[in-house]
PDB file of C-alpha atoms in Angstrom:
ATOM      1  CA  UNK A   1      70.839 102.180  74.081  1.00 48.00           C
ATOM      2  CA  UNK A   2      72.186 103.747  70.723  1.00 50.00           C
ATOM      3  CA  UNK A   3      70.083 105.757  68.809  1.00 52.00           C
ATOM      4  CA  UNK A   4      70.853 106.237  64.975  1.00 52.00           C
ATOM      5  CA  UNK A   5      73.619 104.044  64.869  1.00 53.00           C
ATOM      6  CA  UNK A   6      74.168 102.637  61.978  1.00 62.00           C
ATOM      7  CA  UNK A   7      75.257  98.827  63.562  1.00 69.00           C
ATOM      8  CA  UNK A   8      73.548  98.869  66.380  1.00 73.00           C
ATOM      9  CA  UNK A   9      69.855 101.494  66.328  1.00 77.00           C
ATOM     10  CA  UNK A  10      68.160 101.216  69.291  1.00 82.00           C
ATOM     11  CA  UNK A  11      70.449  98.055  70.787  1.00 85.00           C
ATOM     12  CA  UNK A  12      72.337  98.037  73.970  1.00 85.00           C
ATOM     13  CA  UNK A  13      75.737  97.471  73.588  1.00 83.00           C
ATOM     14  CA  UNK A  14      77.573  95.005  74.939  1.00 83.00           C
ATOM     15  CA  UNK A  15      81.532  95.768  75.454  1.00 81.00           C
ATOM     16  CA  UNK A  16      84.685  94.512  76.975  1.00 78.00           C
ATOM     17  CA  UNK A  17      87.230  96.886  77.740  1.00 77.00           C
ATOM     18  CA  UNK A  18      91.176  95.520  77.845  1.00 74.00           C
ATOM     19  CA  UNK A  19      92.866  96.395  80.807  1.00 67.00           C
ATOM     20  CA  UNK A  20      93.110 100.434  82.714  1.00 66.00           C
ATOM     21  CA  UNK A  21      89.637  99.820  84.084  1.00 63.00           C
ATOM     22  CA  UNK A  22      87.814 101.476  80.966  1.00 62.00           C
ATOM     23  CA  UNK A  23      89.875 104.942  82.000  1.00 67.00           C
ATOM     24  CA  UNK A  24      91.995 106.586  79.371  1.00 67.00           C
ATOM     25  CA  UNK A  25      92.880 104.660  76.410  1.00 71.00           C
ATOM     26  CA  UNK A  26      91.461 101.146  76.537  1.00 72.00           C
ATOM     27  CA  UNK A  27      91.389  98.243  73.674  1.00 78.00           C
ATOM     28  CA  UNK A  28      87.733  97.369  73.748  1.00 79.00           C
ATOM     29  CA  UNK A  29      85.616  94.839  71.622  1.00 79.00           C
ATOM     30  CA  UNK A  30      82.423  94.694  70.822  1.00 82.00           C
ATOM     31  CA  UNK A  31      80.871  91.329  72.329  1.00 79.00           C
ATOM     32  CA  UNK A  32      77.171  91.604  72.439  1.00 81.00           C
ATOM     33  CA  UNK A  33      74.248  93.367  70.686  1.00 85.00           C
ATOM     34  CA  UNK A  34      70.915  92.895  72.759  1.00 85.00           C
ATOM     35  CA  UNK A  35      67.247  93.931  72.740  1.00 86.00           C
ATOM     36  CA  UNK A  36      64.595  93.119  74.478  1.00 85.00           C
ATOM     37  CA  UNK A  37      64.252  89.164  73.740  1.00 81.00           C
ATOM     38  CA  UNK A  38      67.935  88.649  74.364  1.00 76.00           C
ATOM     39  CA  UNK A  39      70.464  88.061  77.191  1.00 76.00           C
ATOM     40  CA  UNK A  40      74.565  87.657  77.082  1.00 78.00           C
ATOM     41  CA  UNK A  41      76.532  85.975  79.534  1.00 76.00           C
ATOM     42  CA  UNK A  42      79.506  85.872  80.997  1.00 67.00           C
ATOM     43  CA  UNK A  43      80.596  82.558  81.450  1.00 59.00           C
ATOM     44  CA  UNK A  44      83.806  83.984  83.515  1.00 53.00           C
ATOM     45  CA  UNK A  45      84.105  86.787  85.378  1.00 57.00           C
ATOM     46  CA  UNK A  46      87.263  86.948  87.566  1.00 53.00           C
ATOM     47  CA  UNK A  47      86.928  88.443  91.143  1.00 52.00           C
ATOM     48  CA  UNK A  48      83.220  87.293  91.052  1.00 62.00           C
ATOM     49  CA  UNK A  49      82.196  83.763  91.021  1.00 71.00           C
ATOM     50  CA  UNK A  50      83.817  80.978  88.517  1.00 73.00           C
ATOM     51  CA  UNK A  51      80.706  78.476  89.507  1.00 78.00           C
ATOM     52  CA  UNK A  52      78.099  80.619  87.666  1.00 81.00           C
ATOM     53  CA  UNK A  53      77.465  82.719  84.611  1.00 81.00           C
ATOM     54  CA  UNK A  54      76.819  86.262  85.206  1.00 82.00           C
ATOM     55  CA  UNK A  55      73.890  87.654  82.855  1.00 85.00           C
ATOM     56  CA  UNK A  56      72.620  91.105  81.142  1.00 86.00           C
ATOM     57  CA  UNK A  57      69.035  91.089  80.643  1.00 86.00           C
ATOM     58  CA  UNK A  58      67.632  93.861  78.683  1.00 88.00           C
ATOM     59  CA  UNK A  59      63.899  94.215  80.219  1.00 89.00           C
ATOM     60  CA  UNK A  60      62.907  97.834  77.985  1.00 90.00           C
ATOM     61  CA  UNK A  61      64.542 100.113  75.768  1.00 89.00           C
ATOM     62  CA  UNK A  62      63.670 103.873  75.584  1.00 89.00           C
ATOM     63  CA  UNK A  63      64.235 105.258  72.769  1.00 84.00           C
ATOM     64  CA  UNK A  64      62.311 108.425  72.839  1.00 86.00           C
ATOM     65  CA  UNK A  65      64.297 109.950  75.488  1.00 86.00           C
ATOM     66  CA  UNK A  66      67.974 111.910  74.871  1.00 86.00           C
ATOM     67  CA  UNK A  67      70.206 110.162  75.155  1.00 84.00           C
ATOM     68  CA  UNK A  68      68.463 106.895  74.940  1.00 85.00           C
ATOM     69  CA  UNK A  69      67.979 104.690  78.169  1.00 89.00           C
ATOM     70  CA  UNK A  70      67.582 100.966  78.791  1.00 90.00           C
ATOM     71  CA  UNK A  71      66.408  99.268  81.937  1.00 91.00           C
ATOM     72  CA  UNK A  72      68.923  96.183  82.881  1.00 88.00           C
ATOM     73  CA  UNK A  73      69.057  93.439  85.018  1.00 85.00           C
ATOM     74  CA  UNK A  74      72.479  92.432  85.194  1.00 85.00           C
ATOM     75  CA  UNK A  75      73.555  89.086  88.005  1.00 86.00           C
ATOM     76  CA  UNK A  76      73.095  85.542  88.176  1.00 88.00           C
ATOM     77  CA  UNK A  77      69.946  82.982  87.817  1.00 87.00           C
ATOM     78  CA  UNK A  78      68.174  81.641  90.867  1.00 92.00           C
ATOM     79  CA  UNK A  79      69.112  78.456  91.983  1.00 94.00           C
ATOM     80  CA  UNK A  80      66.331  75.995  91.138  1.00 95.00           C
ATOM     81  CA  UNK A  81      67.058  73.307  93.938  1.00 96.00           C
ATOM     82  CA  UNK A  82      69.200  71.740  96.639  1.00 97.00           C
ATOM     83  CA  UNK A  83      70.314  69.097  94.293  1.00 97.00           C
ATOM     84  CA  UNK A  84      71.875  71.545  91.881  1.00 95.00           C
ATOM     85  CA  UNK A  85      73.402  73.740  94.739  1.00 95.00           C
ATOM     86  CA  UNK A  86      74.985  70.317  95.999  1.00 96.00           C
ATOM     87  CA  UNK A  87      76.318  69.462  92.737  1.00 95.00           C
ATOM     88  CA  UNK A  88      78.331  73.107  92.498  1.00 92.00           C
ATOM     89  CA  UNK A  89      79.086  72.831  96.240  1.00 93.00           C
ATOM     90  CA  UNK A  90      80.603  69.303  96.106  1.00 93.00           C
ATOM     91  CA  UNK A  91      80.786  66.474  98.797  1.00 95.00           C
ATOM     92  CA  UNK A  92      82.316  68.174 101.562  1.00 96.00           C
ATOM     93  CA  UNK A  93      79.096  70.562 102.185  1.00 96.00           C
ATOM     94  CA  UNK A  94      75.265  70.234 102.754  1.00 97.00           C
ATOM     95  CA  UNK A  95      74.005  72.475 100.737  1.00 96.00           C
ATOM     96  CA  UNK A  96      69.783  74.193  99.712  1.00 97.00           C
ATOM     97  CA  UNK A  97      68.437  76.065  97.300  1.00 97.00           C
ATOM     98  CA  UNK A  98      67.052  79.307  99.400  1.00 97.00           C
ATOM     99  CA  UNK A  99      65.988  82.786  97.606  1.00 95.00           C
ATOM    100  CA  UNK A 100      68.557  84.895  96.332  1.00 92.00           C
ATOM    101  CA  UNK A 101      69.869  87.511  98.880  1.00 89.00           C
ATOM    102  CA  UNK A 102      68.963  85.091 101.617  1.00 93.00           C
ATOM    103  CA  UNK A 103      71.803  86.193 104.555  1.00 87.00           C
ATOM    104  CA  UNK A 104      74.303  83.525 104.243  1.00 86.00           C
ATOM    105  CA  UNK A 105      73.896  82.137 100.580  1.00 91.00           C
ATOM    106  CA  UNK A 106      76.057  82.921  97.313  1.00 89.00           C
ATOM    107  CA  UNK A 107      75.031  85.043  94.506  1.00 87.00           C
ATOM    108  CA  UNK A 108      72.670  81.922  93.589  1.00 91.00           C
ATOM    109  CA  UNK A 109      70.565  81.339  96.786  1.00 94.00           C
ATOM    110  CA  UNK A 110      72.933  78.526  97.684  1.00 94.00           C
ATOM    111  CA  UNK A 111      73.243  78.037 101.932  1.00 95.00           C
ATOM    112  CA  UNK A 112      76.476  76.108 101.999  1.00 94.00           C
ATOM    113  CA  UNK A 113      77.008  74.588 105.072  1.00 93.00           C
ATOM    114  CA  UNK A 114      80.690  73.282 105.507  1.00 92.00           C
ATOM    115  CA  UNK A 115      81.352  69.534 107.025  1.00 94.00           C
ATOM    116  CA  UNK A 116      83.772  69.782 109.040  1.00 90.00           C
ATOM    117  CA  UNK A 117      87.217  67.052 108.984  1.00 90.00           C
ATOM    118  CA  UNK A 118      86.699  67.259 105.171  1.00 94.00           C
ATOM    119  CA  UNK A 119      88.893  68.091 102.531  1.00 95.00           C
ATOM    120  CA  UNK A 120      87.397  70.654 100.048  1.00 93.00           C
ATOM    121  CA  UNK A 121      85.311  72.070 102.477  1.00 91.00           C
ATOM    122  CA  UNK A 122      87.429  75.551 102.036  1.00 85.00           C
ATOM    123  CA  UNK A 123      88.723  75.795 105.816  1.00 83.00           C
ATOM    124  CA  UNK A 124      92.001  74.624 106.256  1.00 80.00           C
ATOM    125  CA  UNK A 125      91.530  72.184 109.473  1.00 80.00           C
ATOM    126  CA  UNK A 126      93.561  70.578 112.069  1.00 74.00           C
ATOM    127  CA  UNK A 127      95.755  67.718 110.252  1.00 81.00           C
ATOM    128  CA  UNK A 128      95.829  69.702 106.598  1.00 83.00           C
ATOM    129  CA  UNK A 129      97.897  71.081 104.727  1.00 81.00           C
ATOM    130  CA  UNK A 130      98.896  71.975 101.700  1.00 82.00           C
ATOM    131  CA  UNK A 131     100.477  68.618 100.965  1.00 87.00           C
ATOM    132  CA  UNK A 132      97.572  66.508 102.084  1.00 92.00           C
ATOM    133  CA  UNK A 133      94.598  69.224 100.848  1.00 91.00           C
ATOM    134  CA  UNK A 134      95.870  71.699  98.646  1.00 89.00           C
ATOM    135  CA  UNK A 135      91.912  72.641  97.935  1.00 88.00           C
ATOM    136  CA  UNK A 136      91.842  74.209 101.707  1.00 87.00           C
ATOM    137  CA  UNK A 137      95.274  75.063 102.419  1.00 83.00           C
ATOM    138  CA  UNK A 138      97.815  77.334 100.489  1.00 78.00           C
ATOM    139  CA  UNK A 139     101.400  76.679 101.085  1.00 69.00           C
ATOM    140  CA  UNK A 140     102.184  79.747 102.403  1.00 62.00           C
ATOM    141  CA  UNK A 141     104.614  81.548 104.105  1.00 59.00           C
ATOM    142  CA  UNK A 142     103.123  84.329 102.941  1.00 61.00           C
ATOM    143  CA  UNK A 143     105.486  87.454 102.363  1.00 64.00           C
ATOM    144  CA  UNK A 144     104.450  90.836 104.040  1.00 63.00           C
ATOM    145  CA  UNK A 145     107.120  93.919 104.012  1.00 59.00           C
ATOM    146  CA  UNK A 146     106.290  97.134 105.971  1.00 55.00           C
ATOM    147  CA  UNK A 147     105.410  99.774 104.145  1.00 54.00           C
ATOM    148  CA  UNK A 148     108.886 102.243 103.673  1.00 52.00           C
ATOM    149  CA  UNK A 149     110.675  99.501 106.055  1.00 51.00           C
ATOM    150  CA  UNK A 150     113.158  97.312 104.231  1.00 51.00           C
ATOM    151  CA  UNK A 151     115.441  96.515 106.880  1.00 53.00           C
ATOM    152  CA  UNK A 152     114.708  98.496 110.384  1.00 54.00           C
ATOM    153  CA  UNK A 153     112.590  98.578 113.433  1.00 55.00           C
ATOM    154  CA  UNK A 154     108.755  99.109 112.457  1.00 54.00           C
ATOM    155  CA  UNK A 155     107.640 100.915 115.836  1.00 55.00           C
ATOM    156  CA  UNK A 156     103.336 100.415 114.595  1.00 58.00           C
ATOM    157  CA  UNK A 157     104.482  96.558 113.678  1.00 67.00           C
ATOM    158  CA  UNK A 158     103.292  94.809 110.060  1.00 72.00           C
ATOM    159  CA  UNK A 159      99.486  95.906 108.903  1.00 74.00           C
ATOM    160  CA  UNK A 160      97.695  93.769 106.431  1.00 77.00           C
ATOM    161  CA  UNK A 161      94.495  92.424 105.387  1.00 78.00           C
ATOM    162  CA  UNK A 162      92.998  88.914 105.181  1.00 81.00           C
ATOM    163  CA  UNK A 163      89.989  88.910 103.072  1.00 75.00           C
ATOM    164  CA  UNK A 164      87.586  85.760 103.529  1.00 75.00           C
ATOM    165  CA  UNK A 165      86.249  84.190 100.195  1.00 68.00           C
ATOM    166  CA  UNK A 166      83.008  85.861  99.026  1.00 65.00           C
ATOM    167  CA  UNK A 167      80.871  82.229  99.652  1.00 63.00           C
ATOM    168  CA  UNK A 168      83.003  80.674 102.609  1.00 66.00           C
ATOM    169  CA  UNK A 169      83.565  81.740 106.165  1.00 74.00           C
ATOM    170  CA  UNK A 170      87.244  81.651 107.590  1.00 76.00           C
ATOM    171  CA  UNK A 171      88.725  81.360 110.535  1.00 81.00           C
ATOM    172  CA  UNK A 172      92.125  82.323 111.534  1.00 85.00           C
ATOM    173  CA  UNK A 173      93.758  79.708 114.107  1.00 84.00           C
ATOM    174  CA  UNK A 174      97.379  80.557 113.982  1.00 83.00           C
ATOM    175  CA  UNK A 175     100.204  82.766 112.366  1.00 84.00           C
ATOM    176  CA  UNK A 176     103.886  82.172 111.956  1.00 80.00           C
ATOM    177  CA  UNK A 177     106.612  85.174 111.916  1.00 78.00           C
ATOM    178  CA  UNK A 178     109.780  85.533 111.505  1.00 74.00           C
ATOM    179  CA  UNK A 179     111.536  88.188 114.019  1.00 72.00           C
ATOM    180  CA  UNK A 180     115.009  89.576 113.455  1.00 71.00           C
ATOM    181  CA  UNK A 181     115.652  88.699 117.587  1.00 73.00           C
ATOM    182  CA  UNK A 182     115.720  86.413 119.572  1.00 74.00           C
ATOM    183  CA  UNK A 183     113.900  88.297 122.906  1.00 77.00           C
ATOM    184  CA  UNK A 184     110.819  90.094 122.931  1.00 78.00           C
ATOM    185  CA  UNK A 185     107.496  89.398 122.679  1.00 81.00           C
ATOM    186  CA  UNK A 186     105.025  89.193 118.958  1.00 82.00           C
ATOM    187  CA  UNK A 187     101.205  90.471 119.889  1.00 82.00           C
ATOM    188  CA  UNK A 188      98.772  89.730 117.283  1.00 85.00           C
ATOM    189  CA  UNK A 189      95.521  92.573 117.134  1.00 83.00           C
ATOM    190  CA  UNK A 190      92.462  92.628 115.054  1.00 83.00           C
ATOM    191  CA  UNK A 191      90.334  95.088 113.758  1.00 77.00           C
ATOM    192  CA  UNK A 192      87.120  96.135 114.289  1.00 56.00           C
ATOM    193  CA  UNK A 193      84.992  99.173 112.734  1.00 49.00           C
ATOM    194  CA  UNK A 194      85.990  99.702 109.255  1.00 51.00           C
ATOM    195  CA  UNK A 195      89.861  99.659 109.893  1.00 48.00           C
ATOM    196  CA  UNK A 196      92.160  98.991 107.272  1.00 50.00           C
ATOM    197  CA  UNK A 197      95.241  97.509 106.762  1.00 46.00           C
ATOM    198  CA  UNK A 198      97.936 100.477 105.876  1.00 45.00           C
ATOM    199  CA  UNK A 199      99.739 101.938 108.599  1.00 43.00           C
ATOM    200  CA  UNK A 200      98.093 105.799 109.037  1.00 46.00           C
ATOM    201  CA  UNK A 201      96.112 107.799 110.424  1.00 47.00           C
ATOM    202  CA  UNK A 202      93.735 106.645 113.281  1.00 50.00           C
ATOM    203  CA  UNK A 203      95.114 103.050 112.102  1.00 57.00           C
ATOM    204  CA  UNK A 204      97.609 104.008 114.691  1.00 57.00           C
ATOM    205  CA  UNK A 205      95.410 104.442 117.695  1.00 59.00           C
ATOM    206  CA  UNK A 206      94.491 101.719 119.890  1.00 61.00           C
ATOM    207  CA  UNK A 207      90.522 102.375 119.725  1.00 63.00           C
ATOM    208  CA  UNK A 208      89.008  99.834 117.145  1.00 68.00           C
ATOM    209  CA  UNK A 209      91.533  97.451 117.252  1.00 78.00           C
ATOM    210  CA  UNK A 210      91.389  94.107 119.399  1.00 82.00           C
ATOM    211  CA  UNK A 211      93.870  92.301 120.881  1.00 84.00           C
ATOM    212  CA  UNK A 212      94.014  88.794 120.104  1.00 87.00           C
ATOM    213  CA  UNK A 213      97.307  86.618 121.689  1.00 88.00           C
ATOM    214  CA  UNK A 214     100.772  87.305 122.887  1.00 85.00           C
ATOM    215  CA  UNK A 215     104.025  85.085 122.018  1.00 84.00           C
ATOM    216  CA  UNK A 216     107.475  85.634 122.848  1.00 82.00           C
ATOM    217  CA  UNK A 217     110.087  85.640 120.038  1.00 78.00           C
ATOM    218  CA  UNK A 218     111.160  81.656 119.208  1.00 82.00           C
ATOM    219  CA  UNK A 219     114.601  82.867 118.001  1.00 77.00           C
ATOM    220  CA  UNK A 220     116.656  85.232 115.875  1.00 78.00           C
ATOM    221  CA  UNK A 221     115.131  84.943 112.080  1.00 76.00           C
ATOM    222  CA  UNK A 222     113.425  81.690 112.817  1.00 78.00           C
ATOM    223  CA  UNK A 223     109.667  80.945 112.146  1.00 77.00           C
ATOM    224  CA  UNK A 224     107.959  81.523 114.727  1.00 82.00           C
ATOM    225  CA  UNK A 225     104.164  80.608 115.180  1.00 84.00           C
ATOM    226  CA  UNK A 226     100.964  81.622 117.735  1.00 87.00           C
ATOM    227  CA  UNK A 227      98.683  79.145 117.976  1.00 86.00           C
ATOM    228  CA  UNK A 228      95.200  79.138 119.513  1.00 87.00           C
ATOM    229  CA  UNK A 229      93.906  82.116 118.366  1.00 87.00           C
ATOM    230  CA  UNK A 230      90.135  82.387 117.187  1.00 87.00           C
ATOM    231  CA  UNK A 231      89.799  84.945 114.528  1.00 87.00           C
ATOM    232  CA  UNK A 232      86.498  85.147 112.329  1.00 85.00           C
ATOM    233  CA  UNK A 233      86.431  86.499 109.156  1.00 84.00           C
ATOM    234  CA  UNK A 234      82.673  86.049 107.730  1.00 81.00           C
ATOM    235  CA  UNK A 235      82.202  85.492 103.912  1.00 74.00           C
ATOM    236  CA  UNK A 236      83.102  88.230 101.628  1.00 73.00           C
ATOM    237  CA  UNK A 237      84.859  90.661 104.539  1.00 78.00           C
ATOM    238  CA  UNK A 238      88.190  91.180 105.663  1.00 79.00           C
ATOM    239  CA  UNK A 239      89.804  91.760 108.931  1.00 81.00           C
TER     240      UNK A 239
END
């Protein structure tokens, strides 16, 4: 809350911040002025949610302290039934209206429970692709380069992440490669325990990690896939 402020005494401000994450120098705006009988929100906040507006609730201002304090509540609204979570969750789910912070639900209270065979149900099934259901399935390949590796053998092999949406489960049934020989054999691991994606440190050792499926090598630069593997990623986690 600013105190003596000529615009704003005694407000909280409200203010959006252009790019460098608010470090250094930043263009910022001023969006919102708020006291205690008013709210601002965000109708889109990217990396979040785009199915709900996040809010900043001013419950008190204390203005007799130095600096000046304000007590917030900043998220989303309760959902306020199963009809309403069904309308944001669309056809291909079955959806209630649960308390917020419910294990399982979105920031709303929403329990989304996926129907399976259906289009728009945000797994990318047997049959579908990203002809046929571009709303489960990206085209893809994706591209991943070694780290310091443009063209050479990569003893530790190709580290990356696969983060799971923060309201959907996913599941990880296959992965195509592309080798630069013909002989040899691809092994796909997992990890377990806070392990992360970059190639160092105890990344390197085999505790932690978990070995999902062996394939040999289809042919020199060819795609190459493993099937039948059964990888779980739960909402809002990687892996």
């Amino acid at each position: 809350a600013n105190l003596q402020n000529d615009l704003a005494d005694n407000l909280v401000n409200v203010i959006q911040v252009e790019g460098n994450d608010g470090v250094g120098y930043s263009q910022s705006r001023l969006i919102g002025l708020l006291d205690t009988s008013a709210s601002y929100s965000e109708l889109s906040v990217p990396g979040i949610v785009d199915y709900a507006d996040l809010k900043i609730k001013v419950n008190s201002i204390n203005a007799g302290t130095l600096p000046g304090t304000a007590n917030l509540k900043i998220g989303f609204d309760q959902c306020t039934s199963d009809l309403h979570c069904q309308d944001l969750a669309g056809g291909c789910f079955t959806s209630s209206c649960l308390p917020q912070f419910t294990a399982g639900t979105n920031v709303l209270g929403c329990l989304n429970i996926p129907i399976l065979l259906c289009c728009g149900n945000d797994i990318c099934e047997g049959g579908e692709s990203s002809t046929n259901c571009a709303a489960d399935c990206t085209a893809g390949p994706n591209t991943i380069q070694p780290d310091d590796c443009q063209s050479c053998w990569t003893r530790d092999g190709a580290m990356f992440d696969v983060e799971a949406k923060p309201d959907a489960d996913l599941s990880i049934t296959s992965i195509e490669y592309k080798a630069y020989t013909a002989s040899g054999n691809v092994r796909v691991y997992y990890r377990v325990g806070g392990k992360t994606g970059y190639a160092s440190g105890t990344n390197l050792l085999s505790n932690g990690w978990v070995y999902a499926k062996q394939a040999a090598a289809c042919g020199a630069w060819d795609y190459c896939a493993i099937s039948g593997l059964s990888i779980n990623v739960p909402r809002g986690n990687k892996v």
